[in-house]
Amino acid sequence: MLLKALPVQGANPELPAGGPIDSAARFQTLAGLLYLEMSGAVGGPFFGFDVADRMLSLSAGTSSNGTLRFVDGNGNGLADSGDRIDVHLPSSVPSNTWNVYLLEVGDFSSAARTYAGGVHVILAGPGGPLEVPLPDRTAPVIDFRYAGSTGGSLVNTTIEVSRVHGAAPALSIVQVSVTMGTETVATPLSGLPTTFPNGATLSFSDANGDGRLDSGDRFTMQNIGNHTVIRLVLQATNAMIGAGAWIAGWGPIIGTPPYWVAFQMQGTNPWRATATVVSWSPELALNGTLRATLMENGGPVLSNVTLANGTGRAFANGTLTFTDADGDGFLSTGDFFSLQGNSANRYVLEVWYLFNSRWFALSV
């Protein structure tokens, strides 16, 4: 999706009401506002932007108005490294006219957020597209790459430093905090390896032995349960320099929790609740943390039961059955619950999942 900035809505010396984004300073201010919007600090889908063009699926290749074109670099049918999105903006614009565009993948700032999302800001004007960097940070910024997991019910899982923006910090000044499930361990990097109360261990490898945190260095969690959510936070000189989150055995967490599951009710005794799922997410695995609770006349008759294809859960007045319609092992569109109960009673079905040590309701 390509979004175009509206005239400034507020009124202050940096962004006067009705004014254009016509300088690097105003562009940086707008970028700060966009960061607040993306992080949820300010609300509203498409805050300050109009939709200029839209590609409903990358598989379409070209957007509705022809402004965007997706190129699958290796032809594997996936959005991955080396692929690109070409943006064809007007070749010429009137003098002293500037427009800010926001290129989004995954409707990242809208109510229908998908699991994978990303944004890129473009300032277009008489001199062509301009990308203005934000002011330099005094502390470095660390990017991580998920490096894989091995094992079965207990796994070893690793993330790797992929890039350091700024000067690589000395290992001696880096502090590490890791949260695994409900347990958190904080230690100087020099204190690794360390062991959690449940027996899991966290270790660090300085790939080139230079005593600095730089590309190729690795953090490894060992002896942890498959599908465990892990969060790693690094600090140096009283500033956060990096944060990563991943699911052991699955991969990195690159989006927001999957709130976008809805159920449509059909029929009467048996009742049928059919799921509509906007986007795949590892949290929706049937062998993960998905649970169901059934209330009858305000009281629980089934509590914290797992979702298994074709398995009926019996209670005094009936049975609740879940069907994985496409057999993919995930809660996905077309899967459904079937409830046979007492027509005179009132039933409420709750479906829950665990995300970052918190339980969320998908639908009630």
Short mmCIF file of C-alpha atoms in Angstrom, two decimals:
data_model
loop_
_atom_site.label_atom_id
_atom_site.label_comp_id
_atom_site.label_asym_id
_atom_site.label_seq_id
_atom_site.Cartn_x
_atom_site.Cartn_y
_atom_site.Cartn_z
CA MET A 1 0.00 0.00 0.00
CA LEU A 2 1.22 3.52 -0.80
CA LEU A 3 -0.02 6.29 1.51
CA LYS A 4 0.35 10.02 0.80
CA ALA A 5 0.72 12.57 3.58
CA LEU A 6 -2.18 14.97 4.07
CA PRO A 7 -1.60 18.67 4.81
CA VAL A 8 -0.47 19.08 8.40
CA GLN A 9 -3.43 18.92 10.77
CA GLY A 10 -1.88 20.47 13.87
CA ALA A 11 -0.46 23.93 14.57
CA ASN A 12 3.02 24.52 15.97
CA PRO A 13 6.22 26.19 14.72
CA GLU A 14 7.65 22.92 13.38
CA LEU A 15 4.52 21.71 11.60
CA PRO A 16 2.18 24.67 10.92
CA ALA A 17 -1.43 23.82 10.19
CA GLY A 18 -2.10 23.20 6.51
CA GLY A 19 1.59 23.37 5.65
CA PRO A 20 3.46 20.92 3.41
CA ILE A 21 6.34 18.65 4.34
CA ASP A 22 8.92 20.72 2.47
CA SER A 23 12.16 20.33 4.38
CA ALA A 24 14.38 17.69 5.94
CA ALA A 25 13.58 19.03 9.41
CA ARG A 26 9.83 18.67 8.90
CA PHE A 27 10.38 15.25 7.37
CA GLN A 28 12.25 14.17 10.51
CA THR A 29 9.48 15.55 12.71
CA LEU A 30 6.92 13.64 10.68
CA ALA A 31 9.02 10.49 10.97
CA GLY A 32 8.93 10.89 14.74
CA LEU A 33 5.14 11.16 14.66
CA LEU A 34 4.97 8.09 12.45
CA TYR A 35 7.04 6.17 14.98
CA LEU A 36 4.56 7.11 17.70
CA GLU A 37 1.69 5.99 15.50
CA MET A 38 3.33 2.68 14.61
CA SER A 39 4.08 1.95 18.25
CA GLY A 40 0.44 2.64 19.21
CA ALA A 41 1.14 5.81 21.19
CA VAL A 42 -1.24 7.73 18.93
CA GLY A 43 -4.24 6.18 17.28
CA GLY A 44 -6.23 5.95 14.11
CA PRO A 45 -5.73 3.88 10.99
CA PHE A 46 -3.73 5.74 8.32
CA PHE A 47 -2.98 8.60 10.74
CA GLY A 48 -2.41 11.70 8.59
CA PHE A 49 -2.39 9.85 5.25
CA ASP A 50 -4.59 9.11 2.27
CA VAL A 51 -4.36 5.84 0.34
CA ALA A 52 -2.66 6.67 -2.97
CA ASP A 53 -2.44 3.13 -4.30
CA ARG A 54 -2.97 -0.43 -3.12
CA MET A 55 -1.85 -3.92 -4.09
CA LEU A 56 -4.23 -6.40 -2.47
CA SER A 57 -1.70 -9.21 -2.79
CA LEU A 58 1.98 -9.26 -3.73
CA SER A 59 1.12 -12.12 -6.07
CA ALA A 60 -0.80 -9.61 -8.22
CA GLY A 61 2.53 -8.05 -9.17
CA THR A 62 1.13 -4.58 -9.91
CA SER A 63 -0.99 -2.21 -7.82
CA SER A 64 -4.41 -0.86 -8.80
CA ASN A 65 -3.07 2.46 -10.13
CA GLY A 66 0.20 1.08 -11.46
CA THR A 67 2.38 2.97 -8.97
CA LEU A 68 3.74 -0.17 -7.25
CA ARG A 69 5.31 -3.26 -8.78
CA PHE A 70 6.52 -6.30 -6.84
CA VAL A 71 9.49 -8.24 -8.22
CA ASP A 72 10.07 -11.77 -6.85
CA GLY A 73 13.84 -11.78 -7.28
CA ASN A 74 14.39 -15.54 -7.01
CA GLY A 75 10.95 -16.61 -8.26
CA ASN A 76 10.22 -18.79 -5.23
CA GLY A 77 6.78 -17.34 -4.52
CA LEU A 78 7.87 -15.94 -1.14
CA ALA A 79 8.58 -12.39 0.03
CA ASP A 80 12.21 -12.77 1.08
CA SER A 81 15.72 -11.35 0.72
CA GLY A 82 16.42 -9.87 -2.69
CA ASP A 83 12.80 -9.21 -3.62
CA ARG A 84 11.86 -5.60 -4.21
CA ILE A 85 8.92 -3.23 -4.58
CA ASP A 86 9.35 -0.63 -7.32
CA VAL A 87 7.60 2.69 -6.65
CA HIS A 88 6.87 4.77 -9.78
CA LEU A 89 6.17 8.33 -8.58
CA PRO A 90 5.49 11.25 -10.98
CA SER A 91 8.64 12.06 -12.98
CA SER A 92 8.27 15.81 -12.43
CA VAL A 93 6.46 18.02 -9.96
CA PRO A 94 6.05 21.80 -9.67
CA SER A 95 8.92 23.72 -8.11
CA ASN A 96 8.88 23.86 -4.29
CA THR A 97 6.27 21.09 -4.08
CA TRP A 98 7.05 18.14 -1.85
CA ASN A 99 5.03 15.05 -0.95
CA VAL A 100 5.70 12.47 1.72
CA TYR A 101 4.69 8.90 0.94
CA LEU A 102 4.60 5.91 3.25
CA LEU A 103 5.05 2.50 1.61
CA GLU A 104 3.53 -0.24 3.76
CA VAL A 105 3.63 -4.00 3.46
CA GLY A 106 0.98 -5.80 5.46
CA ASP A 107 -1.31 -2.83 6.32
CA PHE A 108 1.01 -2.40 9.30
CA SER A 109 -0.68 0.73 10.66
CA SER A 110 -4.28 -0.26 10.05
CA ALA A 111 -6.76 -2.12 12.22
CA ALA A 112 -6.26 -5.27 10.09
CA ARG A 113 -2.59 -5.74 10.97
CA THR A 114 -1.06 -8.85 9.48
CA TYR A 115 1.63 -11.03 10.98
CA ALA A 116 4.43 -9.63 8.82
CA GLY A 117 4.63 -5.90 8.21
CA GLY A 118 7.08 -3.19 7.28
CA VAL A 119 7.17 0.49 6.38
CA HIS A 120 9.34 2.83 4.30
CA VAL A 121 9.06 6.62 4.09
CA ILE A 122 9.78 8.49 0.84
CA LEU A 123 10.05 12.28 0.41
CA ALA A 124 9.35 13.17 -3.24
CA GLY A 125 9.93 16.60 -4.78
CA PRO A 126 11.53 18.56 -7.64
CA GLY A 127 14.90 16.93 -7.03
CA GLY A 128 13.50 13.42 -7.07
CA PRO A 129 12.93 10.99 -4.19
CA LEU A 130 14.82 11.83 -1.00
CA GLU A 131 15.41 9.63 2.01
CA VAL A 132 16.51 11.70 5.00
CA PRO A 133 18.25 9.81 7.82
CA LEU A 134 17.20 10.50 11.38
CA PRO A 135 19.80 12.18 13.63
CA ASP A 136 22.71 9.97 14.65
CA ARG A 137 22.31 8.10 17.92
CA THR A 138 24.93 8.27 20.65
CA ALA A 139 24.38 4.55 21.31
CA PRO A 140 24.64 1.80 18.69
CA VAL A 141 21.63 -0.15 17.45
CA ILE A 142 21.88 -3.93 17.13
CA ASP A 143 19.88 -5.92 14.55
CA PHE A 144 19.32 -9.65 15.09
CA ARG A 145 18.73 -12.58 12.75
CA TYR A 146 17.03 -15.83 13.77
CA ALA A 147 19.60 -18.58 13.22
CA GLY A 148 17.45 -21.65 13.77
CA SER A 149 16.51 -24.28 16.33
CA THR A 150 17.37 -27.95 16.77
CA GLY A 151 15.81 -30.71 18.84
CA GLY A 152 12.36 -32.08 19.62
CA SER A 153 10.26 -31.37 22.70
CA LEU A 154 13.35 -29.68 24.18
CA VAL A 155 15.30 -27.51 21.75
CA ASN A 156 18.41 -25.37 21.36
CA THR A 157 17.67 -22.07 19.60
CA THR A 158 19.97 -19.25 18.43
CA ILE A 159 19.81 -15.66 17.27
CA GLU A 160 22.74 -13.91 15.64
CA VAL A 161 23.83 -10.28 15.45
CA SER A 162 23.23 -9.41 11.80
CA ARG A 163 24.24 -5.74 11.80
CA VAL A 164 25.48 -3.00 14.12
CA HIS A 165 24.46 0.59 13.38
CA GLY A 166 27.18 2.75 14.89
CA ALA A 167 30.32 1.70 16.76
CA ALA A 168 30.32 -1.88 18.02
CA PRO A 169 30.22 -1.78 21.85
CA ALA A 170 32.78 -3.54 24.01
CA LEU A 171 31.42 -6.75 25.51
CA SER A 172 32.45 -5.50 28.96
CA ILE A 173 29.78 -2.75 28.99
CA VAL A 174 26.82 -4.78 27.64
CA GLN A 175 24.02 -5.90 29.95
CA VAL A 176 21.71 -8.77 28.98
CA SER A 177 18.12 -9.43 30.02
CA VAL A 178 16.30 -12.54 28.79
CA THR A 179 12.67 -13.46 29.42
CA MET A 180 11.60 -17.04 28.74
CA GLY A 181 7.98 -17.75 29.48
CA THR A 182 7.47 -16.29 32.95
CA GLU A 183 11.15 -16.36 33.98
CA THR A 184 13.60 -13.47 33.52
CA VAL A 185 17.37 -13.45 33.99
CA ALA A 186 19.48 -10.25 33.92
CA THR A 187 23.27 -10.37 33.85
CA PRO A 188 26.32 -8.63 32.42
CA LEU A 189 27.30 -10.19 29.09
CA SER A 190 30.52 -11.26 30.77
CA GLY A 191 28.39 -13.36 33.15
CA LEU A 192 27.30 -15.76 30.39
CA PRO A 193 26.70 -18.64 30.26
CA THR A 194 23.97 -18.56 32.87
CA THR A 195 21.34 -21.08 33.93
CA PHE A 196 17.62 -20.48 34.50
CA PRO A 197 15.82 -22.02 37.49
CA ASN A 198 14.14 -24.51 35.12
CA GLY A 199 17.51 -25.78 33.82
CA ALA A 200 17.65 -23.86 30.55
CA THR A 201 20.93 -22.09 29.75
CA LEU A 202 21.87 -18.94 27.85
CA SER A 203 25.33 -18.69 26.28
CA PHE A 204 27.16 -16.18 24.07
CA SER A 205 29.74 -16.66 21.31
CA ASP A 206 32.08 -13.86 20.19
CA ALA A 207 32.47 -15.04 16.59
CA ASN A 208 35.67 -13.19 15.71
CA GLY A 209 37.07 -12.91 19.25
CA ASP A 210 37.54 -9.15 19.04
CA GLY A 211 35.91 -8.39 22.40
CA ARG A 212 33.10 -6.37 20.80
CA LEU A 213 29.46 -7.09 20.05
CA ASP A 214 29.37 -7.17 16.27
CA SER A 215 28.09 -9.05 13.23
CA GLY A 216 28.17 -12.82 13.57
CA ASP A 217 28.13 -12.96 17.37
CA ARG A 218 25.51 -15.38 18.71
CA PHE A 219 23.18 -15.91 21.67
CA THR A 220 22.01 -19.50 22.21
CA MET A 221 19.27 -20.83 24.49
CA GLN A 222 19.61 -24.54 25.31
CA ASN A 223 17.32 -27.12 26.85
CA ILE A 224 14.08 -25.14 26.50
CA GLY A 225 10.58 -26.28 25.60
CA ASN A 226 9.59 -26.16 21.95
CA HIS A 227 7.33 -23.15 21.12
CA THR A 228 8.65 -21.20 24.11
CA VAL A 229 8.59 -17.42 23.57
CA ILE A 230 11.97 -15.76 24.24
CA ARG A 231 12.75 -12.05 24.53
CA LEU A 232 16.32 -10.73 24.56
CA VAL A 233 17.14 -7.11 25.49
CA LEU A 234 20.63 -5.59 25.41
CA GLN A 235 21.73 -2.38 27.14
CA ALA A 236 24.93 -0.34 27.19
CA THR A 237 25.74 3.04 28.76
CA ASN A 238 22.20 3.24 30.21
CA ALA A 239 20.55 2.90 26.78
CA MET A 240 18.80 -0.02 25.11
CA ILE A 241 20.88 -1.00 22.10
CA GLY A 242 19.01 -4.06 20.85
CA ALA A 243 15.97 -6.25 21.37
CA GLY A 244 14.88 -9.48 19.74
CA ALA A 245 11.99 -11.88 20.20
CA TRP A 246 11.52 -15.33 18.77
CA ILE A 247 9.63 -18.58 19.29
CA ALA A 248 11.82 -21.60 19.88
CA GLY A 249 11.33 -24.08 17.05
CA TRP A 250 9.41 -21.57 14.92
CA GLY A 251 11.25 -18.35 14.24
CA PRO A 252 11.22 -14.61 14.93
CA ILE A 253 8.20 -12.68 16.14
CA ILE A 254 7.86 -10.00 13.46
CA GLY A 255 4.40 -8.64 14.04
CA THR A 256 1.63 -8.11 16.54
CA PRO A 257 -0.41 -10.84 18.24
CA PRO A 258 -3.11 -12.41 16.02
CA TYR A 259 -6.16 -10.57 17.31
CA TRP A 260 -7.79 -10.86 13.88
CA VAL A 261 -9.58 -14.21 14.32
CA ALA A 262 -13.37 -14.10 14.15
CA PHE A 263 -16.06 -16.75 14.32
CA GLN A 264 -19.38 -16.87 12.46
CA MET A 265 -22.22 -18.69 14.19
CA GLN A 266 -24.54 -20.97 12.22
CA GLY A 267 -27.37 -23.34 13.08
CA THR A 268 -29.06 -24.25 16.32
CA ASN A 269 -28.17 -27.29 18.39
CA PRO A 270 -25.87 -28.29 16.96
CA TRP A 271 -24.35 -24.82 16.76
CA ARG A 272 -21.40 -24.29 14.46
CA ALA A 273 -18.73 -21.57 14.90
CA THR A 274 -16.57 -21.21 11.76
CA ALA A 275 -13.27 -19.32 11.95
CA THR A 276 -12.07 -16.55 9.65
CA VAL A 277 -8.31 -15.93 10.04
CA VAL A 278 -6.73 -12.96 8.24
CA SER A 279 -3.12 -14.14 8.48
CA TRP A 280 -1.10 -17.16 9.57
CA SER A 281 0.77 -16.90 12.85
CA PRO A 282 2.80 -19.52 14.77
CA GLU A 283 0.72 -18.78 17.86
CA LEU A 284 -2.23 -20.45 16.07
CA ALA A 285 -0.60 -23.91 15.96
CA LEU A 286 -2.92 -26.59 17.33
CA ASN A 287 0.02 -28.18 19.17
CA GLY A 288 0.94 -24.81 20.70
CA THR A 289 -0.85 -22.86 23.40
CA LEU A 290 -4.37 -22.63 21.90
CA ARG A 291 -7.01 -23.51 24.48
CA ALA A 292 -10.82 -23.46 24.61
CA THR A 293 -13.24 -22.87 27.47
CA LEU A 294 -16.98 -23.45 27.24
CA MET A 295 -19.43 -21.70 29.57
CA GLU A 296 -22.96 -22.99 30.12
CA ASN A 297 -25.40 -20.58 31.79
CA GLY A 298 -22.45 -18.61 33.15
CA GLY A 299 -20.51 -21.55 34.57
CA PRO A 300 -17.57 -23.43 32.99
CA VAL A 301 -18.31 -26.93 31.73
CA LEU A 302 -15.04 -27.29 29.78
CA SER A 303 -11.91 -25.46 30.93
CA ASN A 304 -8.52 -25.01 29.25
CA VAL A 305 -8.96 -27.87 26.77
CA THR A 306 -6.58 -28.27 23.82
CA LEU A 307 -7.72 -28.15 20.21
CA ALA A 308 -7.36 -31.50 18.46
CA ASN A 309 -8.83 -32.29 15.05
CA GLY A 310 -12.00 -34.38 15.31
CA THR A 311 -11.77 -34.86 19.06
CA GLY A 312 -15.04 -34.38 20.96
CA ARG A 313 -14.95 -32.92 24.47
CA ALA A 314 -17.91 -34.23 26.43
CA PHE A 315 -19.70 -32.44 29.27
CA ALA A 316 -22.89 -33.25 31.15
CA ASN A 317 -25.32 -31.83 28.57
CA GLY A 318 -23.43 -32.36 25.33
CA THR A 319 -20.20 -32.34 23.32
CA LEU A 320 -17.85 -29.73 21.85
CA THR A 321 -15.87 -30.84 18.77
CA PHE A 322 -13.16 -28.99 16.84
CA THR A 323 -12.46 -29.71 13.14
CA ASP A 324 -9.25 -28.68 11.37
CA ALA A 325 -10.98 -28.45 7.99
CA ASP A 326 -7.85 -28.13 5.85
CA GLY A 327 -5.68 -30.36 8.04
CA ASP A 328 -2.84 -27.81 8.21
CA GLY A 329 -2.29 -28.11 11.96
CA PHE A 330 -3.24 -24.47 12.61
CA LEU A 331 -6.41 -22.59 13.47
CA SER A 332 -7.19 -21.17 10.02
CA THR A 333 -10.10 -20.00 7.89
CA GLY A 334 -12.77 -22.67 7.52
CA ASP A 335 -11.92 -24.55 10.72
CA PHE A 336 -14.91 -24.84 13.02
CA PHE A 337 -16.28 -25.79 16.42
CA SER A 338 -19.49 -27.84 16.62
CA LEU A 339 -21.51 -27.73 19.83
CA GLN A 340 -24.28 -30.17 20.72
CA GLY A 341 -25.95 -29.09 23.94
CA ASN A 342 -29.26 -28.21 25.58
CA SER A 343 -31.36 -25.79 23.49
CA ALA A 344 -32.74 -24.17 26.65
CA ASN A 345 -29.26 -23.22 27.90
CA ARG A 346 -26.94 -20.32 26.98
CA TYR A 347 -23.40 -21.13 25.82
CA VAL A 348 -20.29 -18.97 25.46
CA LEU A 349 -17.16 -20.32 23.74
CA GLU A 350 -13.81 -18.70 24.56
CA VAL A 351 -10.63 -19.45 22.57
CA TRP A 352 -7.32 -18.38 24.11
CA TYR A 353 -3.62 -18.38 23.24
CA LEU A 354 -0.39 -17.46 25.04
CA PHE A 355 1.70 -14.60 23.61
CA ASN A 356 4.74 -13.22 25.44
CA SER A 357 3.66 -14.70 28.79
CA ARG A 358 0.15 -13.20 28.54
CA TRP A 359 -3.10 -14.95 27.68
CA PHE A 360 -5.26 -13.35 24.98
CA ALA A 361 -8.82 -14.16 23.91
CA LEU A 362 -9.19 -14.70 20.17
CA SER A 363 -12.97 -14.68 20.18
CA VAL A 364 -15.83 -14.94 22.65
#
